[in-house]
Coordinates of C-alpha atoms in Angstrom, one line a residue:
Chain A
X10 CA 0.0 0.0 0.0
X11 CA 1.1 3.2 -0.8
X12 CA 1.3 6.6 1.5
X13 CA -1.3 7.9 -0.1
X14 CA -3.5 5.1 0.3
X15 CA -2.4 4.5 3.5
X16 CA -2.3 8.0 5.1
X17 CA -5.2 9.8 2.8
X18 CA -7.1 11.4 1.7
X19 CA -6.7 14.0 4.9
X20 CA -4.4 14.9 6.7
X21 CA -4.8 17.4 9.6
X22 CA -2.3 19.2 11.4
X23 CA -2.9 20.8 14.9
X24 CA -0.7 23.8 15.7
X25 CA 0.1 24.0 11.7
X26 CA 0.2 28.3 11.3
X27 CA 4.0 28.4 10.9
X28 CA 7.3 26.5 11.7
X29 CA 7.4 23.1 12.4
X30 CA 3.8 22.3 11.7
X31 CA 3.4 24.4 8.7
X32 CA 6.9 22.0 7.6
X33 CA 4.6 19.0 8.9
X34 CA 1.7 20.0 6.3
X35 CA 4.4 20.7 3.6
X36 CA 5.9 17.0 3.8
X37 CA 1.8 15.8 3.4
X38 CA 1.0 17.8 0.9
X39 CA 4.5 16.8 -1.2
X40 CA 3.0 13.3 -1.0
X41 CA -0.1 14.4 -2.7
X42 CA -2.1 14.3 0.5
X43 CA -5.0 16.8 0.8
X44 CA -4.1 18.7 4.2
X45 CA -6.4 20.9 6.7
X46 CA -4.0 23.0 8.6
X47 CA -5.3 24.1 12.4
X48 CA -4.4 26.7 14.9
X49 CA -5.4 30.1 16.5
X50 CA -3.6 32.8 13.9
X51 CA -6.2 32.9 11.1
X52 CA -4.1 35.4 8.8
X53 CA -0.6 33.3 9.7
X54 CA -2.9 30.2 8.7
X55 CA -4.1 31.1 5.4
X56 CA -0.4 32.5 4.4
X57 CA 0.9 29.0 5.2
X58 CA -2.3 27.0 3.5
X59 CA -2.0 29.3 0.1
X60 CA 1.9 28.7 -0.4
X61 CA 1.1 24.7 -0.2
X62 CA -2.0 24.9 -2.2
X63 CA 0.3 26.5 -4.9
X64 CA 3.3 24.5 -4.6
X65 CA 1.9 21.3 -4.7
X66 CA -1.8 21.4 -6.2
X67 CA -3.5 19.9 -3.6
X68 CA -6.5 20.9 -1.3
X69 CA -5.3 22.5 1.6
X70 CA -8.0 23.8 4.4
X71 CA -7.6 26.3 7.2
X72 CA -9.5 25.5 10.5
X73 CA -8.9 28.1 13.0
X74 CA -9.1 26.8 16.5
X75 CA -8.1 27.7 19.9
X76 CA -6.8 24.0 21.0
X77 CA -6.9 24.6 24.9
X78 CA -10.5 23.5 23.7
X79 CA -11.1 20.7 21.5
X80 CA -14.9 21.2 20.3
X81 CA -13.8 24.0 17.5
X82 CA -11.2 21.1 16.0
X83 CA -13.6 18.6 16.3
X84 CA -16.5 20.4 14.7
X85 CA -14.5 21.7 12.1
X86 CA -13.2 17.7 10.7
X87 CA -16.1 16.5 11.1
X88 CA -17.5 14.0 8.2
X89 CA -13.9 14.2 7.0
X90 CA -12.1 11.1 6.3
X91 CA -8.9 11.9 8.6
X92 CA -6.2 9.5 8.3
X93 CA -3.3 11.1 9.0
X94 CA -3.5 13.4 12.2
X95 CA -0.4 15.2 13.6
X96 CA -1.1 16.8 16.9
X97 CA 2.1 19.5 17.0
X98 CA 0.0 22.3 18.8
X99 CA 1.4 23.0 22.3
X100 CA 1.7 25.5 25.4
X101 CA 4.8 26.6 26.5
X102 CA 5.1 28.1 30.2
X103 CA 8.2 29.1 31.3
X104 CA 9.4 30.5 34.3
X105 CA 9.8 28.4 37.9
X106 CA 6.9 26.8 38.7
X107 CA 6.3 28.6 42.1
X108 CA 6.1 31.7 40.2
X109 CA 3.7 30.4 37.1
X110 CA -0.2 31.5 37.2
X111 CA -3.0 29.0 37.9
X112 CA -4.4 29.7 34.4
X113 CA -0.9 29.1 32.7
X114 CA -0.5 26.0 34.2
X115 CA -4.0 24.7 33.4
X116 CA -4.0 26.2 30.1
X117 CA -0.6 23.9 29.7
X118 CA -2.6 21.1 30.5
X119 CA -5.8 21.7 28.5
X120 CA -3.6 22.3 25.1
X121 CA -0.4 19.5 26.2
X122 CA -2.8 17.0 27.5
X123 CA -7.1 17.1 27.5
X124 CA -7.1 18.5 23.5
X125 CA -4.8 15.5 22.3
X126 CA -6.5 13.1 24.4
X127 CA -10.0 14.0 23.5
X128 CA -9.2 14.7 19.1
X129 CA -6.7 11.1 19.5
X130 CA -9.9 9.5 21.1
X131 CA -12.1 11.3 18.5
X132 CA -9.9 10.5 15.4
X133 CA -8.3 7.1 16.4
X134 CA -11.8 5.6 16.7
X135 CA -12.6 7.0 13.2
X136 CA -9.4 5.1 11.9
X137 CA -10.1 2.0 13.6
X138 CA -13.4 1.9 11.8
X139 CA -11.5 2.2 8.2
X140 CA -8.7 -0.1 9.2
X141 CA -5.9 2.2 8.5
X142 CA -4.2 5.8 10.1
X143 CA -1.5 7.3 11.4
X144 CA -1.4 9.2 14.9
X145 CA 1.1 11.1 15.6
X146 CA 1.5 12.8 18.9
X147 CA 4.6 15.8 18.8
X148 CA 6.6 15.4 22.1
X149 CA 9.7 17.1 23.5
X150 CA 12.9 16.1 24.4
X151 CA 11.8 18.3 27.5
X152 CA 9.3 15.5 28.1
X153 CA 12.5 13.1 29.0
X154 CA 13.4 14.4 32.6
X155 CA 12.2 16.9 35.0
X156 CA 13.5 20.5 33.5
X157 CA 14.1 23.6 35.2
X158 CA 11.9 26.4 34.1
X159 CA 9.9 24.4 32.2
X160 CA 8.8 21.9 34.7
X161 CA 5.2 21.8 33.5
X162 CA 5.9 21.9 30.0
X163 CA 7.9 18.8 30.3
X164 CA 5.6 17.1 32.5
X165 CA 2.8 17.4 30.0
X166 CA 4.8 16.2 27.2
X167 CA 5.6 13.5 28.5
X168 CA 1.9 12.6 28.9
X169 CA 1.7 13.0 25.1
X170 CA 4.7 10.4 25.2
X171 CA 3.2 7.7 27.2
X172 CA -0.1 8.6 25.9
X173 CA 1.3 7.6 22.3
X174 CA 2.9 4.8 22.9
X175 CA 0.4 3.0 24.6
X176 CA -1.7 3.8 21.6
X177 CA 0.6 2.2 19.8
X178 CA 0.0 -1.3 21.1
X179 CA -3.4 -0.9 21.2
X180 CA -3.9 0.2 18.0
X181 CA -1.6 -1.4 15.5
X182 CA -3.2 -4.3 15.5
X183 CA -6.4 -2.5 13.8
X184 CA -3.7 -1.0 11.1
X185 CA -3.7 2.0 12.8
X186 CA -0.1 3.4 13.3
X187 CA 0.0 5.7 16.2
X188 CA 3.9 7.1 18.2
X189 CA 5.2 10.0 19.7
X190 CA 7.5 12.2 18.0
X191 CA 10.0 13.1 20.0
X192 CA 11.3 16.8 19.0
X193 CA 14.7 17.9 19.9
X194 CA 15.7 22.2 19.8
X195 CA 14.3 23.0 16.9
X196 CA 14.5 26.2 14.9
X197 CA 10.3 27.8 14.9
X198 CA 9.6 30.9 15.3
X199 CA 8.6 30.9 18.5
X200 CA 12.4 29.3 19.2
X201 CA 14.3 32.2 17.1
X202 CA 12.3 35.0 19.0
X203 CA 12.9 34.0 22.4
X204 CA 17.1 33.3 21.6
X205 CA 17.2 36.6 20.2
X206 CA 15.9 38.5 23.2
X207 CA 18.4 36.3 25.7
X208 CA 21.7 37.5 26.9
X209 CA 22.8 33.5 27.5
X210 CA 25.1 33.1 31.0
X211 CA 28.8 32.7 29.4
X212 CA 30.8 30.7 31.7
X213 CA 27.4 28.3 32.2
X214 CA 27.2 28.1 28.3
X215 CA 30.8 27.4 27.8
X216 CA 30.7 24.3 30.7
X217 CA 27.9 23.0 28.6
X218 CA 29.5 23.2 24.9
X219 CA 32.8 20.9 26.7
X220 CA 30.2 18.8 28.4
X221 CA 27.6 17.9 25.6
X222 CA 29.0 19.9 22.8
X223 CA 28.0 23.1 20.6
X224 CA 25.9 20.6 18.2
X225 CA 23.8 19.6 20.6
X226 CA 23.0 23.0 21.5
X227 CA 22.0 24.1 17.7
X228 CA 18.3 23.7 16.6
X229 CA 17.4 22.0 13.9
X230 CA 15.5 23.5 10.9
X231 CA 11.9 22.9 10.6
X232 CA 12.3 21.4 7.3
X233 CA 15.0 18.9 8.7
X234 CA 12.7 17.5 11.5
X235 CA 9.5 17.7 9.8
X236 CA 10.9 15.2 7.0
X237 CA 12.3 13.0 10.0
X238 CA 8.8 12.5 10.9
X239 CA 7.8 12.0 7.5
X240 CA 10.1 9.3 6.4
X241 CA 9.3 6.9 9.7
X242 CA 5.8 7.1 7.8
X243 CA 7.6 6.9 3.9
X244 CA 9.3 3.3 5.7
X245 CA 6.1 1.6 6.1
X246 CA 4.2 0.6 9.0
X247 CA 6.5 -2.8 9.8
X248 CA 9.4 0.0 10.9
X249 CA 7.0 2.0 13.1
X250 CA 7.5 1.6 16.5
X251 CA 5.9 3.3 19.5
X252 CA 8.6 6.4 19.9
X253 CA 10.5 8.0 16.8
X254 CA 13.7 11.4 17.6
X255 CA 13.2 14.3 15.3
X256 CA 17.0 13.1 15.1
X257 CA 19.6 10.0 15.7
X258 CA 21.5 12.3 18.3
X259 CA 18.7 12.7 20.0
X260 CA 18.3 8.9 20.5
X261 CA 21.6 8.3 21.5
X262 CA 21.4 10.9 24.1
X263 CA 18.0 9.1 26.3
X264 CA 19.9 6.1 25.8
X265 CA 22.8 7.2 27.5
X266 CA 21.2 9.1 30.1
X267 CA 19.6 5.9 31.5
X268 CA 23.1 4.8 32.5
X269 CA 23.6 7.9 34.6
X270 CA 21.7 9.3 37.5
X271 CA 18.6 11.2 37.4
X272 CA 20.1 13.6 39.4
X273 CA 22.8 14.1 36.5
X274 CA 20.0 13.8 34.0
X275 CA 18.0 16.5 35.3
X276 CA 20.4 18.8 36.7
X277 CA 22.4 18.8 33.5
X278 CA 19.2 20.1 31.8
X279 CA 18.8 22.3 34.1
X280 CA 22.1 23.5 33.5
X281 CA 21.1 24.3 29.7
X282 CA 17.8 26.1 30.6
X283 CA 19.3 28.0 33.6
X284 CA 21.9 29.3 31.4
X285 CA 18.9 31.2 28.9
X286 CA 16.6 31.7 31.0
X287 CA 18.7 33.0 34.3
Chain B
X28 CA 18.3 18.9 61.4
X29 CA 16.1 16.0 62.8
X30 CA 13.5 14.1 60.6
X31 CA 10.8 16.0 62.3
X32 CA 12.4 19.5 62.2
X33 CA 13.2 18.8 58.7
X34 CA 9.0 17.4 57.6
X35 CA 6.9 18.5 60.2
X36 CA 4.8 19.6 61.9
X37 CA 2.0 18.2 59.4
X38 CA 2.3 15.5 56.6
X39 CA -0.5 15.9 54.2
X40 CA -1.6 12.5 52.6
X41 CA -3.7 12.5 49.3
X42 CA -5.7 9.7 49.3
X43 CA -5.1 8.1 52.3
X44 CA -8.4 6.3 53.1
X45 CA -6.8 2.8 52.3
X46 CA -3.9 0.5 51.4
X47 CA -0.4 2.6 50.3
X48 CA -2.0 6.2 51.5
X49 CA -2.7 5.1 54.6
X50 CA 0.6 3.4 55.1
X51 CA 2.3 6.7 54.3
X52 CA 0.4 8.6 56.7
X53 CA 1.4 5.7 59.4
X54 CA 5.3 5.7 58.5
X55 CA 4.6 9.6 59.1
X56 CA 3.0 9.4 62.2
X57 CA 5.5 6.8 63.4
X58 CA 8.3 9.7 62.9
X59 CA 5.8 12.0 65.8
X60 CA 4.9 13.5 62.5
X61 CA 1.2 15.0 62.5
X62 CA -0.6 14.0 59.8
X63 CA -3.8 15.1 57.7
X64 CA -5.1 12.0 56.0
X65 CA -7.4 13.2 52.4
X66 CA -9.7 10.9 50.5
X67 CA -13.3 11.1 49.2
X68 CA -14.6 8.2 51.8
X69 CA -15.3 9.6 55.1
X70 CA -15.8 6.5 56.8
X71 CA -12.8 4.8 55.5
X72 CA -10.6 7.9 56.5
X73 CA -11.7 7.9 59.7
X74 CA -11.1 3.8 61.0
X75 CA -7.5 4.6 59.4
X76 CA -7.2 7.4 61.3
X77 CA -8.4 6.4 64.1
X78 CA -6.2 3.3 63.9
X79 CA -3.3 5.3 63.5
X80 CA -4.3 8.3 66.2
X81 CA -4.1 5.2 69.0
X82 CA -1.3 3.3 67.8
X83 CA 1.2 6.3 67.4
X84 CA 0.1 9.4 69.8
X85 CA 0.0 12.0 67.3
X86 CA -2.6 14.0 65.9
X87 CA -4.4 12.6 62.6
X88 CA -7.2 14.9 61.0
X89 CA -9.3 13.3 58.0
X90 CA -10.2 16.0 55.3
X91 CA -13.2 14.6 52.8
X92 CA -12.0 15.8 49.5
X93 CA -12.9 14.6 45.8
X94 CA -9.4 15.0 43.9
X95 CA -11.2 15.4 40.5
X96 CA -10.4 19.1 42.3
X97 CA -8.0 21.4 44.4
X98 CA -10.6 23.2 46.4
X99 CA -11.9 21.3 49.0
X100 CA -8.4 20.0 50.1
X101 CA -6.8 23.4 49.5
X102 CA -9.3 25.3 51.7
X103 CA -8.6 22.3 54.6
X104 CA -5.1 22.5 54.2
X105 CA -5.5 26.7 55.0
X106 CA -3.5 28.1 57.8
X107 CA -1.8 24.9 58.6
X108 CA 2.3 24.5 58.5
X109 CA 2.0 21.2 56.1
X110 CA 5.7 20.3 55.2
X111 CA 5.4 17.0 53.9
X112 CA 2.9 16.4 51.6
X113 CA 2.5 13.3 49.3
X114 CA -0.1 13.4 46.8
X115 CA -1.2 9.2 46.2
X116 CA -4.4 9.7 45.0
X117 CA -5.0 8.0 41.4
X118 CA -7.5 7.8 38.7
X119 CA -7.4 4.8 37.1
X120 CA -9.3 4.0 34.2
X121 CA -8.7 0.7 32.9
X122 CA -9.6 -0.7 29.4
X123 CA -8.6 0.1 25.8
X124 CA -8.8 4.0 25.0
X125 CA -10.8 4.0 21.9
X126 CA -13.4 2.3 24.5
X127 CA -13.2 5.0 27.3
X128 CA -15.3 7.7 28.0
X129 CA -14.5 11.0 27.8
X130 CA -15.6 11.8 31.3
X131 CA -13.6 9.5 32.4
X132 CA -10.4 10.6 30.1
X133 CA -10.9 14.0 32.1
X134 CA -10.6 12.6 35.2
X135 CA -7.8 11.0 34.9
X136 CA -6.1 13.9 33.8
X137 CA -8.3 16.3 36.5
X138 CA -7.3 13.5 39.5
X139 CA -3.5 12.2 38.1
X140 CA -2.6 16.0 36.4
X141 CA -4.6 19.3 37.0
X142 CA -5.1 18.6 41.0
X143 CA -1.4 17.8 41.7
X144 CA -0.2 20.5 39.8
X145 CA -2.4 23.5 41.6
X146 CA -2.0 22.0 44.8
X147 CA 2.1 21.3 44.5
X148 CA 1.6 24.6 43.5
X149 CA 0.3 25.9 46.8
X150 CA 2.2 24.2 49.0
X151 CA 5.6 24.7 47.2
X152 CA 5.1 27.9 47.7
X153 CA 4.4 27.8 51.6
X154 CA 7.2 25.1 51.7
X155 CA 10.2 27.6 49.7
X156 CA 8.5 30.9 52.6
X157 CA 9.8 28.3 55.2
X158 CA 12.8 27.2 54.0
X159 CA 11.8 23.6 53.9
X160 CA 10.1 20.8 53.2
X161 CA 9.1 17.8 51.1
X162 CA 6.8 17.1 48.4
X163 CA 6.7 14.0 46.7
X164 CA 4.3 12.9 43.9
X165 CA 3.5 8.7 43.7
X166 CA 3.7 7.8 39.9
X167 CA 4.3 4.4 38.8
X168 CA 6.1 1.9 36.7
X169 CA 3.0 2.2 34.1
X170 CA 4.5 5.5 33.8
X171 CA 7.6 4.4 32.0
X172 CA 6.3 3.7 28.8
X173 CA 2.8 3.3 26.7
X174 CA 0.8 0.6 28.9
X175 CA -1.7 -1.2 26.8
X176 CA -5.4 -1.2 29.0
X177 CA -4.0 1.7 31.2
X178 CA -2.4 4.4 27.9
X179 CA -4.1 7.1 29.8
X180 CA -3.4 6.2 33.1
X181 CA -0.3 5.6 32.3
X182 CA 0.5 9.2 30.5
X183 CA -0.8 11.2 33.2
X184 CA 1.3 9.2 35.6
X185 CA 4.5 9.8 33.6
X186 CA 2.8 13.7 33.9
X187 CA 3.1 13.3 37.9
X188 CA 6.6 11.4 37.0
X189 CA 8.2 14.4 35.4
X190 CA 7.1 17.3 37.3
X191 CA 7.8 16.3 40.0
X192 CA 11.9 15.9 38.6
X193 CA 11.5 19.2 37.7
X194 CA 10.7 20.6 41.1
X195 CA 13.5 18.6 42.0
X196 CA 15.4 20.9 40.2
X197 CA 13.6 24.1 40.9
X198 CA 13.0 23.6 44.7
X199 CA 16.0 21.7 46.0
X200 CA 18.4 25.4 46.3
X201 CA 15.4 26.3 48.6
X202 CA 15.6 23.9 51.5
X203 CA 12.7 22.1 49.5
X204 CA 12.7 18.0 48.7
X205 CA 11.0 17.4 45.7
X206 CA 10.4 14.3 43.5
X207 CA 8.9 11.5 42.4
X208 CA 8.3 8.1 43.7
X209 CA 7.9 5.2 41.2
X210 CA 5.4 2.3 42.3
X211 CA 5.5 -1.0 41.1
X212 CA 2.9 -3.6 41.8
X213 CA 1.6 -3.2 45.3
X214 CA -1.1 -5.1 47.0
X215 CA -3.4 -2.6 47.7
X216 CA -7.2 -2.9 48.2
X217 CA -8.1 -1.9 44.5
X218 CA -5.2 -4.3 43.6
X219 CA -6.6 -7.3 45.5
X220 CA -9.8 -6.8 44.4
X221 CA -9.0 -6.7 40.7
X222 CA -6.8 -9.9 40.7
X223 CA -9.8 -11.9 42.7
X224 CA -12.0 -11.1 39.6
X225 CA -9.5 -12.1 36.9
X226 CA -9.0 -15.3 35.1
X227 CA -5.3 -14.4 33.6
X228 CA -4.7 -15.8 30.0
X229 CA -2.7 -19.1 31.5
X230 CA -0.2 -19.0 27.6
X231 CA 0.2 -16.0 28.0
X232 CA 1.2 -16.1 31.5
X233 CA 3.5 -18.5 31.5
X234 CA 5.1 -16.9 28.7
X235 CA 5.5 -13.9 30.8
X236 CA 7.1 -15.7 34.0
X237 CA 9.5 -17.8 31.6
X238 CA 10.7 -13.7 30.7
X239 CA 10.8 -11.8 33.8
X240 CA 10.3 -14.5 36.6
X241 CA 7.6 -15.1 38.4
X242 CA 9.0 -12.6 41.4
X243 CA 8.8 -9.4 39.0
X244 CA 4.6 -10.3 38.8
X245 CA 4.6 -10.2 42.8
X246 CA 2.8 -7.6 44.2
X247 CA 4.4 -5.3 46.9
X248 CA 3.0 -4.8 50.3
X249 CA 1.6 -1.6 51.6
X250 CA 4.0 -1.2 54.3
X251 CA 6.8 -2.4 52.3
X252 CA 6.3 0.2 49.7
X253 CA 5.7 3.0 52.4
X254 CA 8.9 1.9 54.2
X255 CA 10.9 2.5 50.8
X256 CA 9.5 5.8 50.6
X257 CA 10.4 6.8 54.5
X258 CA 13.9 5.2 53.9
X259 CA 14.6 7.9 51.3
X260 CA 13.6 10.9 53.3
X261 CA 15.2 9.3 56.1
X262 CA 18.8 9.1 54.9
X263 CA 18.5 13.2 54.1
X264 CA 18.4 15.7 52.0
X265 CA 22.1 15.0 50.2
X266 CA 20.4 11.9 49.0
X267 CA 17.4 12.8 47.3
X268 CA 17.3 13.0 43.8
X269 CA 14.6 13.6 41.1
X270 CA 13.1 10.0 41.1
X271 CA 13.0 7.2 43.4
X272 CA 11.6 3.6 43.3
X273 CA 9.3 1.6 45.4
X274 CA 12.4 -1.6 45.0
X275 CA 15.8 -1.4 43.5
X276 CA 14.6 -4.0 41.0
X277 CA 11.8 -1.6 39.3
X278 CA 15.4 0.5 39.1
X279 CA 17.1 -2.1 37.5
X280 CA 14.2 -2.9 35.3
X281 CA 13.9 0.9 33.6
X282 CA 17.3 0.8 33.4
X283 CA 17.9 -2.3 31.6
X284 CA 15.0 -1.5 29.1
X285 CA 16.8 1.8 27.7
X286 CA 19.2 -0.5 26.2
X287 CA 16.4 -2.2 24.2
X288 CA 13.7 -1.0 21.7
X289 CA 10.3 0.7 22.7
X290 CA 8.8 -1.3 20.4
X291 CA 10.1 -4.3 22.8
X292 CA 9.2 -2.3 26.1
X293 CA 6.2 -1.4 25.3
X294 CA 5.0 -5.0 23.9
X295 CA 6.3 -6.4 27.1
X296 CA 4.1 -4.2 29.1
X297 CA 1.5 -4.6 26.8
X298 CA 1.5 -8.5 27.3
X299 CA 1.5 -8.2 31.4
X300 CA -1.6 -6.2 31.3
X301 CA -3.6 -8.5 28.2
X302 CA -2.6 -11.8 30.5
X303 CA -4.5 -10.0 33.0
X304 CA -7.1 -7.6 31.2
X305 CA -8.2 -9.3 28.0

């Protein structure tokens, strides 16, 4: 079976106005897939859907949605025959978590954890009615250990983790191909706006370049992670397994980190976030 | 400083009415530790508390809350110097996702995520005022990857799981003891009642014990689990880290599996709870 047949005729992407998800509904749409692209930023939106629509001739929707509710998303794909459905939309707190608002830190779990769980339970009982999907929860490599100033934002991507592999095992055997996506630094918007407004801490940004190295502290380009999603999908569904890395690196780095303790683990993350966000 | 100058005057126990919450609150009272014991079953509260009041001496309040919210235990808590507090309470929906209801999705995540994020919130704060204090948040071994029957239980644990690292990190440079303690199987009341109704697959089964010995299938006891927990606050603050477990071979066991595929971990988990849950 081919991608198309496989993962159309829709495609929807949550959190799609720009960057990484706009990259995700540029890799669909490249495979002839008809996309509907999701997220708050109407304008931003329609930008993104006309520059696919014209590049690759396909039919490309905008849905605008506020995802810290799921009813406007779930209204708006309705009697569509989703079978490809990337949830990439998140909330970001940062800041230590004594000092975070009530509503940020519900509003972190509403659009990190109730919106996927509700439009996954929505959409993966659609695809088990057809036979065939894909699911694809976007996850953080913040989601791997506890993470200064962005405690809450780790914790509630690492519910999208779990959340996704478990979904895995239950759904492959309806042909239903569900993971998380683990995302390392990556270059969005979002990303490039907050580095430029940082003065980094020197001496803590030099111990972490001889520690893990300056690679590891370089984002990635949109492009370059979106089409590391995109080939787990282009290898078939015998190769998908319950948790894919934007990037090999990234990989090798959980792997290693079980060795150590979690007290290294986490305070050497802490390290990297402490030394933007002082 | 002294266990009780370091975690008293007042342990708070979420969901304490039976089984591991009540064995906290009795390895707390053991140390001359007060202790506020918070569950939804008035009844049950108060023959644990009662049983614990006469054994031990101290005092033992029972606070009627339903964790699906923060409100009724934050407005009991008021006033009161609570520097140990242990949220145990747990949502746990059982059963393949695609099959749950969405009420039940949301209280899972209301119970396992929303409640012990605004209520760590609360007494984090009272607990960095002071200068000290410990807050630890029970996840569990589901937690550690996707867990066919329990994929939402399971995320929202691995929610409790990471934030609880991340106060770690935040809270430890202000006399505070954060972090996570990791459950396996443990004989509670819910536990025992489950297993008496189950017929486990017997292939199945035995194909399970011939891989991880019948020993790893064992549930814990109460008081052995509870003891584990005590042990760690025990041995002081230079000890704690980010994550501890319930027995050094539920260590061993997430150790050993980042050396091997999540596709492998995840099926292995998967196969424990179809032998039981089919």
């Amino acid at each position: 079976m081919g991608f198309k047949e496989q993962y159309g005729p829709w495609a929807v992407v949550a959190g799609a106005s720009t960057g990484l998800g706009a990259a995700f509904g540029e890799e669909a749409a490249k495979r002839g897939i008809d996309v509907v692209l999701v997220a708050r930023r109407t304008a931003l939106l329609e930008t993104t859907a006309e520059a696919i629509r014209s590049r690759y001739g396909v039919k490309v929707r905008t849905l605008t949605a506020d995802l810290a509710g799921s009813e406007e998303l779930l209204r708006g794909i309705e009697g569509l025959d989703v079978v490809l459905f990337i949830y990439n939309a998140a909330a970001e707190p940062q800041g230590l978590f004594i000092d975070e608002s009530l509503s940020g830190l519900r509003t972190n779990i509403d659009v990190n954890c109730t919106t996927p769980t509700v439009v996954s339970h929505a959409v993966a009982n659609r695809m088990v009615a057809r036979g065939s999907g894909g699911l694809v929860l976007v996850s953080s490599t913040g989601a791997l250990q506890g993470i200064k100033v962005f405690a809450a934002y780790g914790a509630a991507k690492s519910y999208e983790l779990i959340l996704a592999e478990g979904l895995w095992d239950e759904l492959r055997e309806h042909g239903v191909d569900a993971f998380s996506f683990v995302v390392g630094a990556t270059a969005t918007p979002n990303f490039l706006e907050n580095a430029a407004a940082m003065t980094p801490d020197a001496d803590l940004l030099s111990e972490l370049i001889s520690q893990v190295g300056a690679s590891a502290l370089e984002p990635r380009s949109c492009e370059f992670v979106a089409a590391a999603l995109f080939q787990v999908l282009d290898a078939g569904r015998a190769g998908i397994g319950p948790r894919h890395y934007s990037h090999p690196d990234d990989e090798s780095a959980a792997v290693a980190a079980a060795g150590t303790s979690r007290a290294e683990v986490v305070s050497r993350m802490g390290k990297i976030t402490s030394a933007f966000w002082q």
